[in-house]
PQR file with spaces between the fields and no chain letter, atoms N, CA, C, O and H, PARSE charges and radii, in Angstrom:
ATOM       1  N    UNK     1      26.050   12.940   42.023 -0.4000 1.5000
ATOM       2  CA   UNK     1      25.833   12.024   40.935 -0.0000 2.0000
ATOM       3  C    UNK     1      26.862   12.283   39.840  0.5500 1.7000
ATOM       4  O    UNK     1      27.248   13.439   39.664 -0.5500 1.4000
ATOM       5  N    UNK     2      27.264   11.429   39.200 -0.4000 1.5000
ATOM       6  CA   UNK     2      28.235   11.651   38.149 -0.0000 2.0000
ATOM       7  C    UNK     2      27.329   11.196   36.868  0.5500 1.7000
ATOM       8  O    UNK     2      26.429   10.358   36.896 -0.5500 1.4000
ATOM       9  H    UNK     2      26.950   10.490   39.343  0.4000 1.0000
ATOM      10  N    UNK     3      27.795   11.972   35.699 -0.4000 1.5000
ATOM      11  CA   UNK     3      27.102   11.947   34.879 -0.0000 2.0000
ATOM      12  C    UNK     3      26.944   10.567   33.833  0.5500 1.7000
ATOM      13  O    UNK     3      28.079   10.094   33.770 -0.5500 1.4000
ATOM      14  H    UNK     3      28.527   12.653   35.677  0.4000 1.0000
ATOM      15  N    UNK     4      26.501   10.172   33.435 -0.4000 1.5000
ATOM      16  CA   UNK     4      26.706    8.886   32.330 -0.0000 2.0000
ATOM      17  C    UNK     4      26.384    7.543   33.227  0.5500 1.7000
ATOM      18  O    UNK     4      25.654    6.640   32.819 -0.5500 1.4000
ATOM      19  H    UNK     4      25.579   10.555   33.487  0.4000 1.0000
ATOM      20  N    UNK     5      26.996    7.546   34.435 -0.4000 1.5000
ATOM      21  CA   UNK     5      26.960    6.696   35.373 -0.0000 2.0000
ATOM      22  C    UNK     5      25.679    6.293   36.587  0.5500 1.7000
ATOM      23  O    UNK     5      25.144    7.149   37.291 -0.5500 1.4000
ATOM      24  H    UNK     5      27.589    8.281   34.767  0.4000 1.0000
ATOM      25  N    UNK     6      25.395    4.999   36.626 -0.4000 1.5000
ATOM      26  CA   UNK     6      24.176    4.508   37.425 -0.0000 2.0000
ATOM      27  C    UNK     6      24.736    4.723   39.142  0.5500 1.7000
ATOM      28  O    UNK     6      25.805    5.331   39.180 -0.5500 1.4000
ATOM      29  H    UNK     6      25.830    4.304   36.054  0.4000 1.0000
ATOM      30  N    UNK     7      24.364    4.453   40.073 -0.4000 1.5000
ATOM      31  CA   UNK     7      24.741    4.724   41.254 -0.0000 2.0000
ATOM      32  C    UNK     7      25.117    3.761   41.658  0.5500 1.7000
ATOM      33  O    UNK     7      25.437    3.843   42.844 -0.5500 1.4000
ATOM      34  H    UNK     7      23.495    3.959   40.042  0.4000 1.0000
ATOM      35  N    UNK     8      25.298    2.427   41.037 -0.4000 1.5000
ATOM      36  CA   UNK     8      26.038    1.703   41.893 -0.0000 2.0000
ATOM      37  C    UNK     8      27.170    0.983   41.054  0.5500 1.7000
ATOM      38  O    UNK     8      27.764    0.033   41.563 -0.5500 1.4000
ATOM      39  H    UNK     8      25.038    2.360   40.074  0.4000 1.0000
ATOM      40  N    UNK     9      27.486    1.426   39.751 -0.4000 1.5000
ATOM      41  CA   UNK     9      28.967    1.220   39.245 -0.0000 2.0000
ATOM      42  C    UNK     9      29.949    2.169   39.901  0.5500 1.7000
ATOM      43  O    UNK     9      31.057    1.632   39.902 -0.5500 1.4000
ATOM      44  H    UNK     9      27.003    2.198   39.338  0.4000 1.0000
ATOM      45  N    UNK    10      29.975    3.228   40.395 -0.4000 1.5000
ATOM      46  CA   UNK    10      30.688    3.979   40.447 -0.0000 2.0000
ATOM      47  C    UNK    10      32.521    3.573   41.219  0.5500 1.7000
ATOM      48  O    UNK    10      32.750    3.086   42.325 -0.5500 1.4000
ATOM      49  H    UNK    10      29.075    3.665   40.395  0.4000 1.0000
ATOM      50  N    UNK    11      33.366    3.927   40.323 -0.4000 1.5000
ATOM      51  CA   UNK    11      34.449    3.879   40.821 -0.0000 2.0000
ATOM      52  C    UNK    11      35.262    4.082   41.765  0.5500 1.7000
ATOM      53  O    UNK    11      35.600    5.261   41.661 -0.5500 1.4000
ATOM      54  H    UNK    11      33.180    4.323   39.424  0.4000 1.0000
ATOM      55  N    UNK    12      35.843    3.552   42.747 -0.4000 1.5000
ATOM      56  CA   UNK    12      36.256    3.943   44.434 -0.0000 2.0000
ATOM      57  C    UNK    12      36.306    5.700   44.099  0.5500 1.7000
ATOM      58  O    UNK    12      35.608    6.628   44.506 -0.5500 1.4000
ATOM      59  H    UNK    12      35.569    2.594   42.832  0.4000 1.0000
ATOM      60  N    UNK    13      37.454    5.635   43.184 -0.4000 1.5000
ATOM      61  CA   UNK    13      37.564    7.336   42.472 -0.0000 2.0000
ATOM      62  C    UNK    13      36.254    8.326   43.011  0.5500 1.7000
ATOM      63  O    UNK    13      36.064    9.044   43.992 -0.5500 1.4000
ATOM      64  H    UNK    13      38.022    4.881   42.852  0.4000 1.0000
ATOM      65  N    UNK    14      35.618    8.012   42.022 -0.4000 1.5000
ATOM      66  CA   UNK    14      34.359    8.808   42.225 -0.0000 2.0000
ATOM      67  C    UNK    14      33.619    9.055   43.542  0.5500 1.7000
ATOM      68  O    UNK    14      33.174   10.154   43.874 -0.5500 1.4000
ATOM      69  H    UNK    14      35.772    7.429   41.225  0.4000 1.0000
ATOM      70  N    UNK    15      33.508    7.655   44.436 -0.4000 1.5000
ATOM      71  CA   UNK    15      32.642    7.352   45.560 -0.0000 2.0000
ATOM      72  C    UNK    15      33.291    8.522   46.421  0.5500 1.7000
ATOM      73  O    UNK    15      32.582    9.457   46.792 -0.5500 1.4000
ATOM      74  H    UNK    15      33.870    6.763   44.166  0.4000 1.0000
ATOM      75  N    UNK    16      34.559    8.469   46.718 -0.4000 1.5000
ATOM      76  CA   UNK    16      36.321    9.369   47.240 -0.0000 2.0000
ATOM      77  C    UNK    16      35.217   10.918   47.175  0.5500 1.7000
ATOM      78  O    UNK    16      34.724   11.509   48.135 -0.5500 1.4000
ATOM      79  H    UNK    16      35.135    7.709   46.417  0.4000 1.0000
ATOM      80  N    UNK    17      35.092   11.236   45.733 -0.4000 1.5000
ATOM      81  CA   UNK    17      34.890   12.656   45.906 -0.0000 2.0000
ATOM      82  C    UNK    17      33.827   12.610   45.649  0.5500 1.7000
ATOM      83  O    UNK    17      33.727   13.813   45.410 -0.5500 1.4000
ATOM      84  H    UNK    17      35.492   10.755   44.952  0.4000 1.0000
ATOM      85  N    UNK    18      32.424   12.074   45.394 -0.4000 1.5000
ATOM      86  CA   UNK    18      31.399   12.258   46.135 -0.0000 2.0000
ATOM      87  C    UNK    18      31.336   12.512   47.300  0.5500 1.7000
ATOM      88  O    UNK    18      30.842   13.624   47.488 -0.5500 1.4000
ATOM      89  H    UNK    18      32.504   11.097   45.587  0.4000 1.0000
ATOM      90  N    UNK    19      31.596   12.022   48.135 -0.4000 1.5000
ATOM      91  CA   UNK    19      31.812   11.625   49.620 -0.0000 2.0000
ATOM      92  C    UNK    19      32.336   13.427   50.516  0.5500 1.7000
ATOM      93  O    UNK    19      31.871   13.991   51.507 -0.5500 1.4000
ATOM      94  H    UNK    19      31.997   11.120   47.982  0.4000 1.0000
ATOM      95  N    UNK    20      33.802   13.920   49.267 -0.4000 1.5000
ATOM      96  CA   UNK    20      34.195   14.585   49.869 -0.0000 2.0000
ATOM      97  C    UNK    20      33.026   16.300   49.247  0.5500 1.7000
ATOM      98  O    UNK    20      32.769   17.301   49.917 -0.5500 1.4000
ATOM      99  H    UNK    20      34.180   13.462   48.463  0.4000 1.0000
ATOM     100  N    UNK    21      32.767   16.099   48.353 -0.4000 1.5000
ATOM     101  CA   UNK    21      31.551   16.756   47.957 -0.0000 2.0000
ATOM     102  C    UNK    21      30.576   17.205   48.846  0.5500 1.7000
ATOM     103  O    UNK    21      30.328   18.338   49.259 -0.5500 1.4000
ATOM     104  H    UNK    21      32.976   15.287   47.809  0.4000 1.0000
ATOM     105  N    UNK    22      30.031   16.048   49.086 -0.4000 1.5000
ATOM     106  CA   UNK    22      28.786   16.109   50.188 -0.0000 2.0000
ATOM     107  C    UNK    22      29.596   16.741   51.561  0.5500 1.7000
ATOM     108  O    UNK    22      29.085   17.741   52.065 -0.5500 1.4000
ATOM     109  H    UNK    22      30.232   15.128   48.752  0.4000 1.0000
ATOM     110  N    UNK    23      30.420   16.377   51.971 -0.4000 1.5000
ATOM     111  CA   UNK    23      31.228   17.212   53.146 -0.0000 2.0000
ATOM     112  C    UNK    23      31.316   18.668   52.891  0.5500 1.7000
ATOM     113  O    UNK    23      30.637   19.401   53.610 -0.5500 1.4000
ATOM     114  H    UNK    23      30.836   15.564   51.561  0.4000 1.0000
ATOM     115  N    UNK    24      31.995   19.142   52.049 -0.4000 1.5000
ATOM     116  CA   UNK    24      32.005   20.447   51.915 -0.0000 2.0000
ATOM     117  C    UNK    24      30.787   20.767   51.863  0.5500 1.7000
ATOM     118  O    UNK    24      30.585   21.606   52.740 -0.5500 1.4000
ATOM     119  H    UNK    24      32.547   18.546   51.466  0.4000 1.0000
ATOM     120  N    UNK    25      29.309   20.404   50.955 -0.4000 1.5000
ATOM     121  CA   UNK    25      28.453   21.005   50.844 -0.0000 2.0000
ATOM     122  C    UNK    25      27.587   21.209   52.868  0.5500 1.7000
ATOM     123  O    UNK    25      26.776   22.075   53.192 -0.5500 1.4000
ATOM     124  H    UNK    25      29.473   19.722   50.242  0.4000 1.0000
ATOM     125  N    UNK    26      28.053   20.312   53.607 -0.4000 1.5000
ATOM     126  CA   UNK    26      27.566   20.530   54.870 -0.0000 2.0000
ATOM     127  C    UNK    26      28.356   21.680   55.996  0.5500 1.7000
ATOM     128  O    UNK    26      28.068   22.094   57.119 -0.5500 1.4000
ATOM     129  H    UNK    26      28.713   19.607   53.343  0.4000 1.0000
ATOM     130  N    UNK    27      29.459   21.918   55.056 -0.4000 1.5000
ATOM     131  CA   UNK    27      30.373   23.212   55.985 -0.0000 2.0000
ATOM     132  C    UNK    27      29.232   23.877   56.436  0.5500 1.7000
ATOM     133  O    UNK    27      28.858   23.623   57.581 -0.5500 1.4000
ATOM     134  H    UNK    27      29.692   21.582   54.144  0.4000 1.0000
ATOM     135  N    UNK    28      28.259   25.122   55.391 -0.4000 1.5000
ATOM     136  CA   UNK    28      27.734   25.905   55.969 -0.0000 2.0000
ATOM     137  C    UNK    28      26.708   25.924   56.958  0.5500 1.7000
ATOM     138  O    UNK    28      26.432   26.738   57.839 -0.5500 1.4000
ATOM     139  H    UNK    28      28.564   25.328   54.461  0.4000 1.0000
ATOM     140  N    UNK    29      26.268   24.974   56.653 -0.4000 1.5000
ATOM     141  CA   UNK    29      25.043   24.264   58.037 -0.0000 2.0000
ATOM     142  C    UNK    29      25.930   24.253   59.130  0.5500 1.7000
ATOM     143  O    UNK    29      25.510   24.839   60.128 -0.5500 1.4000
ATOM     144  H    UNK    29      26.491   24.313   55.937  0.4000 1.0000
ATOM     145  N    UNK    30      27.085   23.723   59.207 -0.4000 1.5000
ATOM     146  CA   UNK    30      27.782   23.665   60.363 -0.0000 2.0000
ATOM     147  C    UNK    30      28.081   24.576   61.106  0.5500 1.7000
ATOM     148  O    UNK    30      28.037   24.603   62.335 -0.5500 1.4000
ATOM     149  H    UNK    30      27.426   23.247   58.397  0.4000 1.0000
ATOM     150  N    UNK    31      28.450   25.490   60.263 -0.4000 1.5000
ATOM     151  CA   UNK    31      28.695   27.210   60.977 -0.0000 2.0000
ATOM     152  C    UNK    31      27.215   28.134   61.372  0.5500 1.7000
ATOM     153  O    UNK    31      27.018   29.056   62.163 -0.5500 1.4000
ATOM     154  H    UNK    31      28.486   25.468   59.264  0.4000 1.0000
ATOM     155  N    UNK    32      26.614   27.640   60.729 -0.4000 1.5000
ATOM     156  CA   UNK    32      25.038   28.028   61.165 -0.0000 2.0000
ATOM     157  C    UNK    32      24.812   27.732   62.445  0.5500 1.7000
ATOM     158  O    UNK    32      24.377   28.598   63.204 -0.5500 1.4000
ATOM     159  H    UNK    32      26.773   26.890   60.086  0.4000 1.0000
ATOM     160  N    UNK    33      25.098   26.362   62.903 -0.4000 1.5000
ATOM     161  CA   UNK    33      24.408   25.559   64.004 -0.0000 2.0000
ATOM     162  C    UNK    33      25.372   26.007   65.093  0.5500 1.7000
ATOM     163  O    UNK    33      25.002   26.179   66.254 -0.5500 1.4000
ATOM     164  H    UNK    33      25.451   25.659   62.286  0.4000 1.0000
ATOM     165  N    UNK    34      26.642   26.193   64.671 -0.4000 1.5000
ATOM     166  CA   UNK    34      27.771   26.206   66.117 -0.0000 2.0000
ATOM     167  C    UNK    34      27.264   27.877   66.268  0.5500 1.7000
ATOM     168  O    UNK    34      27.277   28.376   67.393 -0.5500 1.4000
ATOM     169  H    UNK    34      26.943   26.053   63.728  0.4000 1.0000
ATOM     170  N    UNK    35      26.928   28.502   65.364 -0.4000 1.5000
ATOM     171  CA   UNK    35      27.020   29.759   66.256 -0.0000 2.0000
ATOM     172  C    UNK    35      26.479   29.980   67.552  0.5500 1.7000
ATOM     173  O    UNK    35      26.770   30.898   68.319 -0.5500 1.4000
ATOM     174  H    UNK    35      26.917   28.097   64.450  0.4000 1.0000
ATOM     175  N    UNK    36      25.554   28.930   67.751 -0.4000 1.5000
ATOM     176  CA   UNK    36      24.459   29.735   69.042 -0.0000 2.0000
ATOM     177  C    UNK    36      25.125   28.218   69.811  0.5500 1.7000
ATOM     178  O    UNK    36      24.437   27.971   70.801 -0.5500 1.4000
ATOM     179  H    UNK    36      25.318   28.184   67.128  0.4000 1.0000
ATOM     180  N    UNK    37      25.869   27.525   69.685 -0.4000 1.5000
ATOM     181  CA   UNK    37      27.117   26.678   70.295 -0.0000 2.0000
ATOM     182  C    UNK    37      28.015   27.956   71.031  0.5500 1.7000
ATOM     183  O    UNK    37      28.106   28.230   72.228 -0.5500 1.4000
ATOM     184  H    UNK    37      26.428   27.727   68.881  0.4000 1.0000
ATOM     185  N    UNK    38      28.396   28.363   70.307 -0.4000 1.5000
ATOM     186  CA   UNK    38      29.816   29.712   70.017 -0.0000 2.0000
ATOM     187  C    UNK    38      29.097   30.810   70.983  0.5500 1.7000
ATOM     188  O    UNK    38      29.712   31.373   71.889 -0.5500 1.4000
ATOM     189  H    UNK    38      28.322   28.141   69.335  0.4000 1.0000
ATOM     190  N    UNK    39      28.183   30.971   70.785 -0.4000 1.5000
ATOM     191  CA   UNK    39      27.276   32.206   72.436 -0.0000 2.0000
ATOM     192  C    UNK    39      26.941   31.691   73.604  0.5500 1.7000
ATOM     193  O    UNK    39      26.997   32.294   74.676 -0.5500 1.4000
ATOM     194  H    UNK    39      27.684   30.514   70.049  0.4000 1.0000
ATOM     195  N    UNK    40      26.485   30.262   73.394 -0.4000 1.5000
ATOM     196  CA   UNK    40      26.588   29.900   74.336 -0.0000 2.0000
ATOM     197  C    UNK    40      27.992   29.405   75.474  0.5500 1.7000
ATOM     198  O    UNK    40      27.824   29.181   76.673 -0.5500 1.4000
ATOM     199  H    UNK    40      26.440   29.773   72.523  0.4000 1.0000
ATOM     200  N    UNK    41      29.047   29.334   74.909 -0.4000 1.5000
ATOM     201  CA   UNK    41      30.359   28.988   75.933 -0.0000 2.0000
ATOM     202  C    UNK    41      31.043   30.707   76.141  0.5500 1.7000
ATOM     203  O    UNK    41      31.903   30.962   76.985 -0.5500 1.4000
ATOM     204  H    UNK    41      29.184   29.516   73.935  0.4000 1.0000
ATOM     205  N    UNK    42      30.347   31.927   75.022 -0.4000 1.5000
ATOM     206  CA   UNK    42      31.182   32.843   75.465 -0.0000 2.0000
ATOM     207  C    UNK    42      30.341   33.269   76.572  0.5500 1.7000
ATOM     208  O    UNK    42      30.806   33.655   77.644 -0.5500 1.4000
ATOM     209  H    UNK    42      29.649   31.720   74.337  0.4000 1.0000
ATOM     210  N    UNK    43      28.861   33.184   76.253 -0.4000 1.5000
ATOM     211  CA   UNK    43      28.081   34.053   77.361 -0.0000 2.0000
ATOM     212  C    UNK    43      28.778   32.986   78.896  0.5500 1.7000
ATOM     213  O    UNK    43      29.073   33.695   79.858 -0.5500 1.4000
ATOM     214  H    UNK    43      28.484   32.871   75.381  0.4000 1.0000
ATOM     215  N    UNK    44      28.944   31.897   79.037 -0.4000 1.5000
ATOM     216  CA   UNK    44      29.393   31.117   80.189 -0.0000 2.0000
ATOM     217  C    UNK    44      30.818   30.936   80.206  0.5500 1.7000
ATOM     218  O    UNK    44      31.512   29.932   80.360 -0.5500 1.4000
ATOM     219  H    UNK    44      28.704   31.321   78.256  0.4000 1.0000
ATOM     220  N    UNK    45      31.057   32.000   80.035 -0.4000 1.5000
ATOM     221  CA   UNK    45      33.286   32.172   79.953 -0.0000 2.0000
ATOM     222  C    UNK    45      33.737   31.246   79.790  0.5500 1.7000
ATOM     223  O    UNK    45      34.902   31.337   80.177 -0.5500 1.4000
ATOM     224  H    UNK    45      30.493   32.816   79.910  0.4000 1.0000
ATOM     225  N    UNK    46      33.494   30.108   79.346 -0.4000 1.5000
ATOM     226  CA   UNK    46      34.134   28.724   79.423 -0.0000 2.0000
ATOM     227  C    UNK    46      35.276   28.831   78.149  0.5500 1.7000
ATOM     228  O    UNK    46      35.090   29.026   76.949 -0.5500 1.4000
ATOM     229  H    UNK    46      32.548   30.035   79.032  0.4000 1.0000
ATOM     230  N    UNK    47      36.582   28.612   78.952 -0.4000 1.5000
ATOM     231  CA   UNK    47      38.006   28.709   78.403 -0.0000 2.0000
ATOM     232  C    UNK    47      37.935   27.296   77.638  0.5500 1.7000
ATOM     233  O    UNK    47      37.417   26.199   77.843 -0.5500 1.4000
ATOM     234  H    UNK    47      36.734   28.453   79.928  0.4000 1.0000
ATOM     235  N    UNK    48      38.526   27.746   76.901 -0.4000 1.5000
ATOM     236  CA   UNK    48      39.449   26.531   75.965 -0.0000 2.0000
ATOM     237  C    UNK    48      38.265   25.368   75.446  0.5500 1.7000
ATOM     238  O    UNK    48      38.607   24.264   75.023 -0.5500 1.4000
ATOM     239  H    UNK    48      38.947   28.638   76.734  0.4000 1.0000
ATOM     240  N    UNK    49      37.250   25.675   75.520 -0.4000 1.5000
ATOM     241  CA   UNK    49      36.125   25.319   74.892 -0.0000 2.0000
ATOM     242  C    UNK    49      35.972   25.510   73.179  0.5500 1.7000
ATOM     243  O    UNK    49      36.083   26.584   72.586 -0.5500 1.4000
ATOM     244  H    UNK    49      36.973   26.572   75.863  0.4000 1.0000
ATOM     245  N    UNK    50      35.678   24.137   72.539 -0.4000 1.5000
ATOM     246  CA   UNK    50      35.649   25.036   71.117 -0.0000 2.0000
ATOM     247  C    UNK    50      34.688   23.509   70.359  0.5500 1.7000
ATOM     248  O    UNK    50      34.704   22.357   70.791 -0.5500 1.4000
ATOM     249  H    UNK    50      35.588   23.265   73.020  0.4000 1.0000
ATOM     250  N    UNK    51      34.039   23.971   69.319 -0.4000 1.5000
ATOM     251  CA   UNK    51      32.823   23.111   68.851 -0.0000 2.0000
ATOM     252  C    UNK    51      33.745   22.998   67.554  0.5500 1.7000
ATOM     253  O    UNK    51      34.525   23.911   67.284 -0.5500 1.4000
ATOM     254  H    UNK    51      34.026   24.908   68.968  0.4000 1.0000
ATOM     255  N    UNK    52      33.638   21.850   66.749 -0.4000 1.5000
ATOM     256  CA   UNK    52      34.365   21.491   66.064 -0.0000 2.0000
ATOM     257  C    UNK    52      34.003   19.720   65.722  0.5500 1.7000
ATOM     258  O    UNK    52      33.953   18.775   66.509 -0.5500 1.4000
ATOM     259  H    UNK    52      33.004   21.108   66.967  0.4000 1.0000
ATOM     260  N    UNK    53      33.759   19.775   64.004 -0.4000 1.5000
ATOM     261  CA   UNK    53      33.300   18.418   63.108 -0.0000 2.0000
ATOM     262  C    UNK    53      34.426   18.154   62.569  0.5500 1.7000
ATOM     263  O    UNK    53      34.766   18.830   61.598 -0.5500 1.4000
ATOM     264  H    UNK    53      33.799   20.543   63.365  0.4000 1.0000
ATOM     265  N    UNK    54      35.152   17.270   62.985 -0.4000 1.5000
ATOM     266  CA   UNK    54      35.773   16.699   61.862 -0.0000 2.0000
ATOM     267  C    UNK    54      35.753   16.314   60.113  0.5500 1.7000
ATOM     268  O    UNK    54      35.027   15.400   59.723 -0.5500 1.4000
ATOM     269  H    UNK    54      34.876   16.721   63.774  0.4000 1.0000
ATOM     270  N    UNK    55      36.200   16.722   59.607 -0.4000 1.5000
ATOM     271  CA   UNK    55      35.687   16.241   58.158 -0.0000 2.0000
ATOM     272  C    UNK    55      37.338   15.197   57.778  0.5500 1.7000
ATOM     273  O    UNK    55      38.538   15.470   57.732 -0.5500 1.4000
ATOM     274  H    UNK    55      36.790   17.465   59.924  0.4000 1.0000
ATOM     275  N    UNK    56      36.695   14.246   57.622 -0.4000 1.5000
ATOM     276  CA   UNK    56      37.391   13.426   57.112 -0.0000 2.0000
ATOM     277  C    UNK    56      37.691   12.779   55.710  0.5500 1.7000
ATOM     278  O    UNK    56      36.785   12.540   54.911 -0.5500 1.4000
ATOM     279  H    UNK    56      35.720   14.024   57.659  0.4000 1.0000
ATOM     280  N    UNK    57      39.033   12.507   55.454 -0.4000 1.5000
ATOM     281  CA   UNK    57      39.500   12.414   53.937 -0.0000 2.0000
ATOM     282  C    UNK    57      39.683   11.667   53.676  0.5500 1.7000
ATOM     283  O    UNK    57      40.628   11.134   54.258 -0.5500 1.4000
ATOM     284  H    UNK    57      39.769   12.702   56.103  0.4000 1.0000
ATOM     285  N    UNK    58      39.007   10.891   52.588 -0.4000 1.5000
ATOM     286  CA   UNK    58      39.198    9.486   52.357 -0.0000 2.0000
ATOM     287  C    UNK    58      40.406    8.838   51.416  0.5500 1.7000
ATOM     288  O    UNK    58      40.623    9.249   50.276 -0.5500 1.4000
ATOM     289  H    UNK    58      38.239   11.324   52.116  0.4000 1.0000
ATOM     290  N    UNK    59      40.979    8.028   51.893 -0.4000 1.5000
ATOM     291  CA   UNK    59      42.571    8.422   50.702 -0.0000 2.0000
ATOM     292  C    UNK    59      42.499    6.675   50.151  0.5500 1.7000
ATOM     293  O    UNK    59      41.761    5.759   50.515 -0.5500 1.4000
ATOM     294  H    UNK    59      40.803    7.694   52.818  0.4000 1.0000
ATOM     295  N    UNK    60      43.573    6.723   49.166 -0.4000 1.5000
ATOM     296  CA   UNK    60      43.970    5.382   48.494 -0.0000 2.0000
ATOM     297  C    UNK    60      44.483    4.274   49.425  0.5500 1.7000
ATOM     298  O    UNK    60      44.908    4.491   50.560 -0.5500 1.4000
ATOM     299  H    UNK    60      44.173    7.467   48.870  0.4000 1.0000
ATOM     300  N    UNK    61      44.400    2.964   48.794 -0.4000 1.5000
ATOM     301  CA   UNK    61      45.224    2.250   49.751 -0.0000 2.0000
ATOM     302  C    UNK    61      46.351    2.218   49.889  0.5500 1.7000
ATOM     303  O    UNK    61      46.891    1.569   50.785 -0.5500 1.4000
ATOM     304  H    UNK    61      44.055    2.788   47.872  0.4000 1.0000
ATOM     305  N    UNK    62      47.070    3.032   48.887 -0.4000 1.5000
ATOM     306  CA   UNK    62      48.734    3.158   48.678 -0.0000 2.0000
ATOM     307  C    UNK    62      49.160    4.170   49.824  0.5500 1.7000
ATOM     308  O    UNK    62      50.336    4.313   50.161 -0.5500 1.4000
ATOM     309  H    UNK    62      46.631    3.559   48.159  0.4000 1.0000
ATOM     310  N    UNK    63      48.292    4.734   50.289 -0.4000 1.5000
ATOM     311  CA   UNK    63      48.605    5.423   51.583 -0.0000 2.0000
ATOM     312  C    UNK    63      48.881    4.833   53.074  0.5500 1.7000
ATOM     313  O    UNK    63      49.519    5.347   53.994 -0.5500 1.4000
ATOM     314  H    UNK    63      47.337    4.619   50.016  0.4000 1.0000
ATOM     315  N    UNK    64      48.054    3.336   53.005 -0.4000 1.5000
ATOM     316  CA   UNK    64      48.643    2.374   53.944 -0.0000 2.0000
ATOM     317  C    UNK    64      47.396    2.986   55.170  0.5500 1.7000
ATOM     318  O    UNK    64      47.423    2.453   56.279 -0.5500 1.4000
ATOM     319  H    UNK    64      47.536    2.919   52.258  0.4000 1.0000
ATOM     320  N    UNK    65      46.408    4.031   54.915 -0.4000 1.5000
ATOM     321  CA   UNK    65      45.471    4.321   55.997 -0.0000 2.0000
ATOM     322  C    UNK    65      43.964    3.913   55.341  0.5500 1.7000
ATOM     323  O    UNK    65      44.184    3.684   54.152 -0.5500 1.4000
ATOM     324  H    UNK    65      46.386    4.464   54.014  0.4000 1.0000
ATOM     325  N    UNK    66      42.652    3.746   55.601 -0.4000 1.5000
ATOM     326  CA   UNK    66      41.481    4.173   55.015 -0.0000 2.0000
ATOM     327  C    UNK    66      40.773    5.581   55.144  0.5500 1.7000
ATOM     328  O    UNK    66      40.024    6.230   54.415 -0.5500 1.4000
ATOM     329  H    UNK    66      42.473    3.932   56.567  0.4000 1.0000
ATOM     330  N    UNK    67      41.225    5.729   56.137 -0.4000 1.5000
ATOM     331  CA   UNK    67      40.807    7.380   56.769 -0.0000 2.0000
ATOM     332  C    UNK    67      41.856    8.227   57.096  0.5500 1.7000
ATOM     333  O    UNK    67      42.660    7.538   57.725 -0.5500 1.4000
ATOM     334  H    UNK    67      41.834    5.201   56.729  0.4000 1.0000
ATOM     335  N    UNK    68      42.341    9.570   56.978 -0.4000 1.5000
ATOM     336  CA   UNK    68      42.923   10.639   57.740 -0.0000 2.0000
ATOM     337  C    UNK    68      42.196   11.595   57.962  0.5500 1.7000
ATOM     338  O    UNK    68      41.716   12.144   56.970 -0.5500 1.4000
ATOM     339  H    UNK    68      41.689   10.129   56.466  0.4000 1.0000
ATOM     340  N    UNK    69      41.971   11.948   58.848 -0.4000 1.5000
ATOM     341  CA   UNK    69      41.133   13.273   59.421 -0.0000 2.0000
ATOM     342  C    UNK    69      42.241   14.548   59.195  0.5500 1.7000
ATOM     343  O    UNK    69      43.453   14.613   59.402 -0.5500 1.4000
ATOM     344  H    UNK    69      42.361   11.502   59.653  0.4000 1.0000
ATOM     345  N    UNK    70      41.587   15.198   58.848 -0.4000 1.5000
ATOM     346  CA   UNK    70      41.717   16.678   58.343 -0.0000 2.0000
ATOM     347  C    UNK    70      41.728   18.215   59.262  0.5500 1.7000
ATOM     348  O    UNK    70      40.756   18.761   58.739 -0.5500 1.4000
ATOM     349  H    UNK    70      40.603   15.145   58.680  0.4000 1.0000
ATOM     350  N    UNK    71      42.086   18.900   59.980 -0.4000 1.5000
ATOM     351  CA   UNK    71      41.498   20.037   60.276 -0.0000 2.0000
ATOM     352  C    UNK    71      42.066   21.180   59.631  0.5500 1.7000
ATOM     353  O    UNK    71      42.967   21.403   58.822 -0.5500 1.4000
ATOM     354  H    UNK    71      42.875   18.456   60.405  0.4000 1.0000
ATOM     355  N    UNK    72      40.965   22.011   60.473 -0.4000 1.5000
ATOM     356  CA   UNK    72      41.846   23.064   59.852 -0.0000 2.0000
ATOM     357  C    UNK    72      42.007   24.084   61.363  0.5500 1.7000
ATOM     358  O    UNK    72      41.214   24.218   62.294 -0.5500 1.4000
ATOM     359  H    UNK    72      40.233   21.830   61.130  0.4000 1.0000
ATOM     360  N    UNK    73      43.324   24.678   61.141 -0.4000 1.5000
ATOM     361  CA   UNK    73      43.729   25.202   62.399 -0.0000 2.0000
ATOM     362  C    UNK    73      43.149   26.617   62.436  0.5500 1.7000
ATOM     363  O    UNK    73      43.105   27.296   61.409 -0.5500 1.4000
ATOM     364  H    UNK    73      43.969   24.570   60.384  0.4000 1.0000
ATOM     365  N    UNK    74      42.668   27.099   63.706 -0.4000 1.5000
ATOM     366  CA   UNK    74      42.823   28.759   63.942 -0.0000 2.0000
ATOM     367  C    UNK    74      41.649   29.271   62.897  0.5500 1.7000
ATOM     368  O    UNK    74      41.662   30.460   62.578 -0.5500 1.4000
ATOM     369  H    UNK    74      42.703   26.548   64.539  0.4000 1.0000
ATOM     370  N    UNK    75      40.384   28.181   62.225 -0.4000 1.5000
ATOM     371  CA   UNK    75      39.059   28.552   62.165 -0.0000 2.0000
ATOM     372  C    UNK    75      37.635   28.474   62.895  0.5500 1.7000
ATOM     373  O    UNK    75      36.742   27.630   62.832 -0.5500 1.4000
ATOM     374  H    UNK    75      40.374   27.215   62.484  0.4000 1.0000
ATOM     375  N    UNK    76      37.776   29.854   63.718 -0.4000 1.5000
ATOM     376  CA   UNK    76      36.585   29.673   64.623 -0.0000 2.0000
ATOM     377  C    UNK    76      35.370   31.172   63.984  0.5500 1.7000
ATOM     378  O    UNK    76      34.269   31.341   64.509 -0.5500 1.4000
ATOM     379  H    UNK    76      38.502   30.540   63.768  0.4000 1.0000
């Protein structure tokens, strides 16, 4: 919620990092849930296996995209 503001004026601006807000705030649930993901492919040796959410970034239109997806490399 942004402060001063009703929930449905809000500025693309704002909606942008709300949006990206609420994403980060779901990282840690995510790493919660893959762990017993993450025991389960080591206990079954399964190579090149890997659990993984995209979090996606919502950008301007001057970027010429609506979406770019994001990762991040070499966090397991």
């Amino acid at each position: 919620m942004v402060p001063g503001k009703s929930q449905t004026n809000n500025s693309g601006s704002d909606k942008r990092e709300l949006y990206t807000i609420a994403q980060a705030l779901q990282k840690p649930y995510h790493d919660l849930l893959f762990t017993v993901h993450r025991m389960i492919i080591r206990f079954n040796g399964w190579q090149g296996c890997k659990v993984d959410v995209p979090f996606i970034q919502l950008t301007t239109l001057d970027v010429h995209m609506d979406a770019k997806q994001v990762t991040i490399v070499g966090n397991e």
